[in-house]
Tab-separated table of C-alpha atoms in Angstrom:
chain	number	residue	atom	x	y	z
A	1	MET	CA	136.153	-208.086	65.095
A	2	GLU	CA	136.594	-205.212	62.635
A	3	HIS	CA	135.940	-207.611	59.717
A	4	THR	CA	132.701	-208.788	61.338
A	5	THR	CA	131.613	-205.205	61.933
A	6	ALA	CA	132.283	-204.320	58.284
A	7	ASN	CA	130.210	-207.309	57.133
A	8	GLU	CA	127.370	-206.275	59.411
A	9	ARG	CA	127.458	-202.750	58.062
A	10	THR	CA	127.344	-204.097	54.508
A	11	LEU	CA	124.404	-206.383	55.312
A	12	ASN	CA	122.537	-203.593	57.094
A	13	LYS	CA	123.113	-201.256	54.189
A	14	LYS	CA	121.878	-203.889	51.708
A	15	ALA	CA	118.790	-204.590	53.841
A	16	HIS	CA	118.063	-200.863	54.059
A	17	THR	CA	118.400	-200.508	50.276
A	18	ASP	CA	116.101	-203.505	49.639
A	19	SER	CA	113.549	-202.123	52.055
A	20	ARG	CA	113.640	-198.740	50.344
A	21	VAL	CA	113.157	-200.356	46.916
A	22	LEU	CA	110.186	-202.366	48.186
A	23	ARG	CA	108.585	-199.270	49.693
A	24	ARG	CA	109.059	-197.439	46.405
A	25	LEU	CA	107.518	-200.339	44.475
A	26	ARG	CA	104.491	-200.404	46.778
A	27	ARG	CA	104.103	-196.635	46.626
A	28	ASP	CA	104.383	-196.352	42.837
A	29	LYS	CA	102.905	-199.741	41.877
A	30	TRP	CA	100.477	-198.279	39.338
A	31	LEU	CA	103.243	-196.320	37.610
A	32	TYR	CA	105.294	-199.509	37.298
A	33	ALA	CA	102.193	-201.302	36.016
A	34	LEU	CA	101.947	-198.695	33.240
A	35	LEU	CA	105.645	-199.256	32.499
A	36	LEU	CA	105.197	-203.023	32.161
A	37	PRO	CA	103.717	-203.104	28.586
A	38	GLY	CA	106.638	-201.062	27.267
A	39	VAL	CA	109.172	-203.308	28.986
A	40	LEU	CA	107.454	-206.417	27.606
A	41	TYR	CA	107.419	-204.907	24.114
A	42	PHE	CA	111.172	-204.344	24.132
A	43	LEU	CA	111.866	-207.762	25.654
A	44	VAL	CA	109.693	-209.678	23.177
A	45	PHE	CA	110.311	-207.712	19.986
A	46	LYS	CA	113.802	-206.230	20.520
A	47	TYR	CA	115.901	-208.360	22.856
A	48	VAL	CA	114.614	-211.908	22.308
A	49	PRO	CA	115.027	-211.683	18.480
A	50	MET	CA	118.691	-210.758	19.007
A	51	TRP	CA	119.382	-214.479	19.402
A	52	GLY	CA	118.761	-214.651	15.661
A	53	VAL	CA	122.153	-213.077	14.941
A	54	VAL	CA	123.631	-216.544	15.593
A	55	LEU	CA	122.415	-217.365	12.067
A	56	ALA	CA	125.161	-215.089	10.711
A	57	PHE	CA	127.731	-217.635	11.917
A	58	LYS	CA	125.906	-220.760	10.730
A	59	ASN	CA	125.016	-222.300	7.397
A	60	TYR	CA	121.344	-222.332	8.264
A	61	GLN	CA	119.265	-225.130	6.779
A	62	PRO	CA	115.541	-225.019	7.608
A	63	PHE	CA	115.190	-228.806	7.748
A	64	LEU	CA	118.071	-229.043	10.245
A	65	GLY	CA	116.776	-226.257	12.434
A	66	PHE	CA	118.387	-223.394	14.278
A	67	TRP	CA	120.781	-225.334	16.516
A	68	LYS	CA	121.730	-228.283	14.289
A	69	SER	CA	122.795	-226.210	11.295
A	70	GLU	CA	126.531	-226.209	10.566
A	71	TRP	CA	128.684	-223.581	12.291
A	72	VAL	CA	130.770	-221.731	9.677
A	73	GLY	CA	132.147	-218.814	11.715
A	74	LEU	CA	132.982	-215.696	9.676
A	75	GLU	CA	132.552	-217.312	6.252
A	76	HIS	CA	129.460	-215.264	5.328
A	77	PHE	CA	131.201	-212.029	6.297
A	78	ARG	CA	134.211	-212.898	4.123
A	79	ASN	CA	131.931	-213.730	1.190
A	80	PHE	CA	130.099	-210.433	1.632
A	81	PHE	CA	133.251	-208.300	1.787
A	82	GLN	CA	134.658	-210.067	-1.293
A	83	ASN	CA	131.397	-209.718	-3.204
A	84	PRO	CA	131.532	-207.129	-6.034
A	85	ASP	CA	128.203	-205.790	-4.744
A	86	PHE	CA	129.793	-204.688	-1.454
A	87	LEU	CA	131.446	-201.510	-2.765
A	88	ARG	CA	128.337	-200.564	-4.747
A	89	LEU	CA	126.120	-201.017	-1.681
A	90	ILE	CA	128.506	-199.000	0.486
A	91	LYS	CA	128.610	-196.191	-2.058
A	92	ASN	CA	124.824	-196.021	-2.567
A	93	THR	CA	124.057	-196.242	1.151
A	94	LEU	CA	126.634	-193.680	2.254
A	95	LEU	CA	125.655	-191.209	-0.465
A	96	LEU	CA	121.999	-191.331	0.575
A	97	SER	CA	122.962	-190.965	4.242
A	98	PHE	CA	125.282	-188.059	3.411
A	99	TYR	CA	122.529	-186.259	1.496
A	100	ASN	CA	120.138	-186.897	4.391
A	101	LEU	CA	122.582	-185.326	6.829
A	102	ILE	CA	123.175	-182.330	4.572
A	103	PHE	CA	119.602	-181.610	3.457
A	104	PHE	CA	117.165	-183.392	5.774
A	105	PHE	CA	118.761	-183.116	9.216
A	106	PRO	CA	118.947	-179.281	9.248
A	107	ALA	CA	115.472	-178.874	7.710
A	108	PRO	CA	113.443	-179.465	10.937
A	109	ILE	CA	115.785	-177.121	12.824
A	110	VAL	CA	115.277	-174.314	10.312
A	111	LEU	CA	111.519	-174.929	10.187
A	112	ALA	CA	111.277	-174.966	13.999
A	113	LEU	CA	113.172	-171.664	14.176
A	114	LEU	CA	110.789	-170.142	11.634
A	115	LEU	CA	107.736	-171.432	13.504
A	116	ASN	CA	109.131	-170.069	16.749
A	117	GLU	CA	109.118	-166.575	15.248
A	118	ILE	CA	105.362	-166.681	14.530
A	119	ARG	CA	103.530	-164.702	17.180
A	120	VAL	CA	99.900	-165.328	16.092
A	121	SER	CA	98.976	-168.506	17.988
A	122	LEU	CA	96.145	-169.612	15.683
A	123	TYR	CA	98.281	-169.186	12.573
A	124	LYS	CA	101.166	-171.072	14.199
A	125	ARG	CA	98.981	-174.030	15.287
A	126	THR	CA	97.422	-174.245	11.821
A	127	ILE	CA	100.810	-174.421	10.110
A	128	GLN	CA	102.020	-177.014	12.627
A	129	THR	CA	98.997	-179.210	11.948
A	130	LEU	CA	99.498	-178.999	8.196
A	131	ILE	CA	103.183	-179.906	8.313
A	132	TYR	CA	102.572	-182.810	10.745
A	133	VAL	CA	100.056	-184.518	8.454
A	134	PRO	CA	102.551	-186.011	5.906
A	135	HIS	CA	104.201	-188.032	8.703
A	136	PHE	CA	101.041	-190.114	9.048
A	137	ILE	CA	100.798	-190.851	5.323
A	138	SER	CA	101.986	-194.308	4.317
A	139	MET	CA	105.116	-194.458	2.197
A	140	VAL	CA	103.071	-196.432	-0.330
A	141	ILE	CA	100.850	-193.375	-0.736
A	142	VAL	CA	103.879	-191.096	-1.009
A	143	ALA	CA	105.333	-193.289	-3.757
A	144	SER	CA	101.976	-193.292	-5.541
A	145	ILE	CA	101.761	-189.495	-5.355
A	146	SER	CA	105.282	-189.268	-6.756
A	147	TYR	CA	104.303	-191.547	-9.617
A	148	VAL	CA	101.174	-189.517	-10.408
A	149	PHE	CA	103.146	-186.266	-10.500
A	150	LEU	CA	106.347	-187.439	-12.183
A	151	THR	CA	105.499	-190.241	-14.605
A	152	THR	CA	106.023	-189.473	-18.271
A	153	GLU	CA	102.642	-190.999	-19.095
A	154	GLY	CA	100.338	-188.207	-18.018
A	155	GLY	CA	102.246	-187.002	-14.965
A	156	VAL	CA	101.352	-183.461	-13.921
A	157	VAL	CA	104.956	-182.206	-13.804
A	158	ASN	CA	105.919	-183.748	-17.119
A	159	GLU	CA	102.781	-182.474	-18.792
A	160	LEU	CA	103.714	-178.944	-17.727
A	161	LEU	CA	107.286	-179.477	-18.907
A	162	GLN	CA	105.989	-180.761	-22.218
A	163	GLN	CA	103.770	-177.740	-22.565
A	164	TYR	CA	106.386	-175.097	-21.735
A	165	THR	CA	109.686	-176.698	-22.823
A	166	GLY	CA	108.658	-179.306	-25.379
A	167	TYR	CA	110.325	-182.277	-23.658
A	168	LYS	CA	109.843	-184.567	-20.664
A	169	ILE	CA	112.202	-185.765	-17.924
A	170	GLN	CA	112.458	-189.399	-16.822
A	171	PHE	CA	112.285	-188.618	-13.108
A	172	LEU	CA	111.358	-192.171	-12.101
A	173	ALA	CA	113.704	-194.025	-14.454
A	174	ASP	CA	116.779	-191.807	-14.706
A	175	PRO	CA	119.373	-192.920	-12.073
A	176	HIS	CA	120.533	-189.313	-11.660
A	177	TRP	CA	117.129	-188.311	-10.304
A	178	PHE	CA	116.759	-191.190	-7.831
A	179	ARG	CA	118.656	-189.690	-4.883
A	180	PRO	CA	117.166	-186.166	-5.161
A	181	LEU	CA	113.723	-187.741	-5.345
A	182	ILE	CA	114.322	-189.852	-2.208
A	183	ILE	CA	115.620	-186.837	-0.265
A	184	ALA	CA	112.689	-184.682	-1.417
A	185	GLN	CA	110.195	-187.333	-0.278
A	186	THR	CA	111.915	-187.644	3.102
A	187	VAL	CA	111.976	-183.888	3.688
A	188	TRP	CA	108.326	-183.497	2.707
A	189	LYS	CA	107.130	-186.413	4.830
A	190	GLU	CA	109.225	-186.100	7.999
A	191	CYS	CA	110.431	-182.508	8.221
A	192	GLY	CA	107.321	-181.221	9.998
A	193	TRP	CA	107.248	-184.093	12.477
A	194	GLY	CA	110.922	-183.536	13.271
A	195	THR	CA	110.200	-179.999	14.462
A	196	ILE	CA	108.383	-181.282	17.573
A	197	ILE	CA	111.554	-181.938	19.556
A	198	PHE	CA	113.179	-178.659	18.528
A	199	LEU	CA	110.044	-176.644	19.306
A	200	ALA	CA	109.980	-178.249	22.751
A	201	ALA	CA	113.631	-177.268	23.239
A	202	LEU	CA	112.907	-173.720	22.067
A	203	ALA	CA	110.025	-173.456	24.534
A	204	GLY	CA	112.519	-173.954	27.349
A	205	VAL	CA	114.693	-170.995	26.403
A	206	ASP	CA	114.639	-168.330	29.127
A	207	ALA	CA	112.657	-165.328	27.849
A	208	GLU	CA	114.682	-162.995	30.059
A	209	GLN	CA	117.715	-163.619	27.862
A	210	TYR	CA	115.839	-162.188	24.868
A	211	GLU	CA	114.704	-159.201	26.940
A	212	ALA	CA	118.266	-158.529	28.024
A	213	ALA	CA	119.486	-158.855	24.424
A	214	ILE	CA	116.864	-156.380	23.235
A	215	MET	CA	117.953	-153.942	25.938
A	216	ASP	CA	121.513	-154.292	24.633
A	217	GLY	CA	120.332	-153.497	21.097
A	218	ALA	CA	120.592	-157.004	19.616
A	219	GLY	CA	118.440	-157.643	16.544
A	220	ARG	CA	116.627	-160.854	15.634
A	221	TRP	CA	119.662	-162.386	13.926
A	222	ARG	CA	121.909	-161.627	16.892
A	223	GLN	CA	119.354	-163.165	19.247
A	224	LEU	CA	119.119	-166.227	17.035
A	225	TRP	CA	122.885	-166.706	16.829
A	226	HIS	CA	123.824	-165.923	20.438
A	227	ILE	CA	120.763	-167.131	22.401
A	228	THR	CA	118.462	-169.459	20.441
A	229	LEU	CA	120.988	-171.736	18.752
A	230	PRO	CA	123.260	-172.137	21.816
A	231	SER	CA	120.169	-172.993	23.898
A	232	ILE	CA	119.186	-175.903	21.652
A	233	ARG	CA	122.745	-176.968	20.781
A	234	SER	CA	122.683	-179.957	23.151
A	235	THR	CA	119.439	-181.206	21.565
A	236	ILE	CA	120.934	-180.878	18.085
A	237	VAL	CA	124.078	-182.764	19.124
A	238	ILE	CA	122.126	-185.632	20.717
A	239	LEU	CA	119.893	-186.056	17.670
A	240	LEU	CA	122.935	-185.901	15.388
A	241	ILE	CA	124.623	-188.663	17.406
A	242	LEU	CA	121.512	-190.828	17.164
A	243	ARG	CA	121.296	-190.080	13.445
A	244	MET	CA	124.825	-191.405	12.989
A	245	GLY	CA	123.574	-194.804	14.124
A	246	ASP	CA	121.333	-194.885	11.048
A	247	VAL	CA	124.068	-194.090	8.518
A	248	LEU	CA	123.743	-197.557	6.943
A	249	ASP	CA	119.984	-197.659	7.462
A	250	ASN	CA	118.168	-195.839	4.659
A	251	GLY	CA	114.816	-197.501	5.211
A	252	PHE	CA	113.551	-200.440	3.213
A	253	GLU	CA	110.048	-199.459	2.188
A	254	GLN	CA	110.780	-196.147	0.511
A	255	ILE	CA	113.798	-197.415	-1.427
A	256	TYR	CA	112.029	-200.617	-2.483
A	257	LEU	CA	108.961	-198.756	-3.764
A	258	MET	CA	111.008	-196.279	-5.798
A	259	THR	CA	113.377	-198.879	-7.292
A	260	ASN	CA	112.921	-200.165	-10.834
A	261	ALA	CA	115.039	-201.954	-13.418
A	262	LEU	CA	116.441	-198.692	-14.799
A	263	ASN	CA	117.644	-197.104	-11.566
A	264	ARG	CA	118.608	-200.243	-9.632
A	265	GLU	CA	122.324	-199.561	-10.045
A	266	VAL	CA	122.072	-196.537	-7.727
A	267	ALA	CA	119.034	-197.682	-5.737
A	268	ASP	CA	120.378	-200.877	-4.162
A	269	VAL	CA	121.265	-200.303	-0.492
A	270	PHE	CA	121.861	-202.638	2.446
A	271	ASP	CA	118.188	-202.791	3.423
A	272	THR	CA	116.965	-203.879	-0.005
A	273	TYR	CA	119.961	-206.203	-0.430
A	274	VAL	CA	119.095	-208.024	2.821
A	275	TYR	CA	115.531	-208.488	1.569
A	276	LEU	CA	116.704	-209.667	-1.842
A	277	MET	CA	119.168	-212.230	-0.473
A	278	GLY	CA	117.200	-213.350	2.563
A	279	ILE	CA	113.587	-213.445	1.429
A	280	THR	CA	113.658	-213.858	-2.337
A	281	GLN	CA	116.760	-216.081	-2.575
A	282	GLY	CA	116.566	-217.866	0.763
A	283	ALA	CA	120.143	-217.050	1.868
A	284	PHE	CA	119.080	-216.557	5.481
A	285	SER	CA	122.537	-216.816	7.082
A	286	TYR	CA	124.189	-214.567	4.497
A	287	SER	CA	121.521	-211.869	4.792
A	288	THR	CA	121.735	-212.058	8.610
A	289	ALA	CA	125.485	-211.458	8.354
A	290	VAL	CA	124.857	-208.388	6.189
A	291	GLY	CA	122.299	-207.063	8.666
A	292	LEU	CA	124.642	-207.704	11.607
A	293	PHE	CA	127.464	-205.862	9.846
A	294	LYS	CA	125.166	-202.873	9.347
A	295	SER	CA	124.131	-202.898	13.015
A	296	VAL	CA	127.721	-203.137	14.285
A	297	VAL	CA	128.765	-200.184	12.122
A	298	GLY	CA	125.810	-198.194	13.500
A	299	VAL	CA	126.816	-198.935	17.104
A	300	VAL	CA	130.442	-197.974	16.427
A	301	LEU	CA	129.369	-194.687	14.821
A	302	VAL	CA	127.074	-193.831	17.748
A	303	PHE	CA	129.801	-194.435	20.329
A	304	GLY	CA	132.385	-192.662	18.184
A	305	SER	CA	130.138	-189.625	17.650
A	306	ASN	CA	129.325	-189.507	21.351
A	307	PHE	CA	133.039	-189.631	22.209
A	308	LEU	CA	133.801	-186.741	19.830
A	309	ALA	CA	130.861	-184.729	21.167
A	310	ARG	CA	132.140	-185.085	24.743
A	311	ARG	CA	135.666	-184.188	23.655
A	312	PHE	CA	134.291	-180.928	22.228
A	313	GLY	CA	132.472	-180.108	25.457
A	314	GLN	CA	128.977	-181.360	24.652
A	315	SER	CA	126.943	-183.595	26.959
A	316	GLY	CA	126.363	-186.456	24.497
A	317	ILE	CA	123.893	-189.285	25.154
A	318	TYR	CA	125.700	-190.718	28.189
């Protein structure tokens, strides 16, 4: 009797939950209709293509097709880890990611803090508009601008160097200049756009805290250190965790456009290597294995960073 009563309670609870969900769907049907294109986008372009990772475990032959190609297990991963290019790719990719974390990641935070101190609204909006514009410029255009300014054959910077110092610098060909150039392009193009999230976080800081700090005699630096930064700390931590997922992802287009025969030794990263092996040489399974390795490392770093953030008392991403 008690068992039957428990089953009835479970069924009634489930029916009540289903009824509540249906009422919510009917009430908010137009909101769910607006959500549908986004859901379809992720299903079609993000989740369905994930079946392609099976290629990493097959010796894919186009004439045999996706399913009939030979299953080789972890062979492509072993070949990749034993390849002399592996250590070079790891070094180049991690160095670029390290420089991005050191120089690019803090840049939008600093810029947002500076913008937040501007009290003239018109001046602030004008600066924001100007620093947002580079984000919408194609990387092809950015690479072209870099070439126009830095080439030794009539480049503006080298012409000035020639005039004042008597010599020119091979910015585009010297391997030592490749990484600083990539970081400089990234900061110039994306720094302004990255301030949007931090400015939104700063807008949510309680103004009464600043008033109380002023009453206690705190200056601008004290307010920044004890009120502003702690208020946006959770936002910084979340974005840092998400950034860790892109440690092995330096972006294909920018690196490819700035690579040439003279700087290739330091320019080759996982993204360009996948393109080289998969598209130009037709090693589809091998390049898929490389891409899968990069994705797995990104997932591990995200979960690891989130775990450390929670251990240190931060909210994390889940």
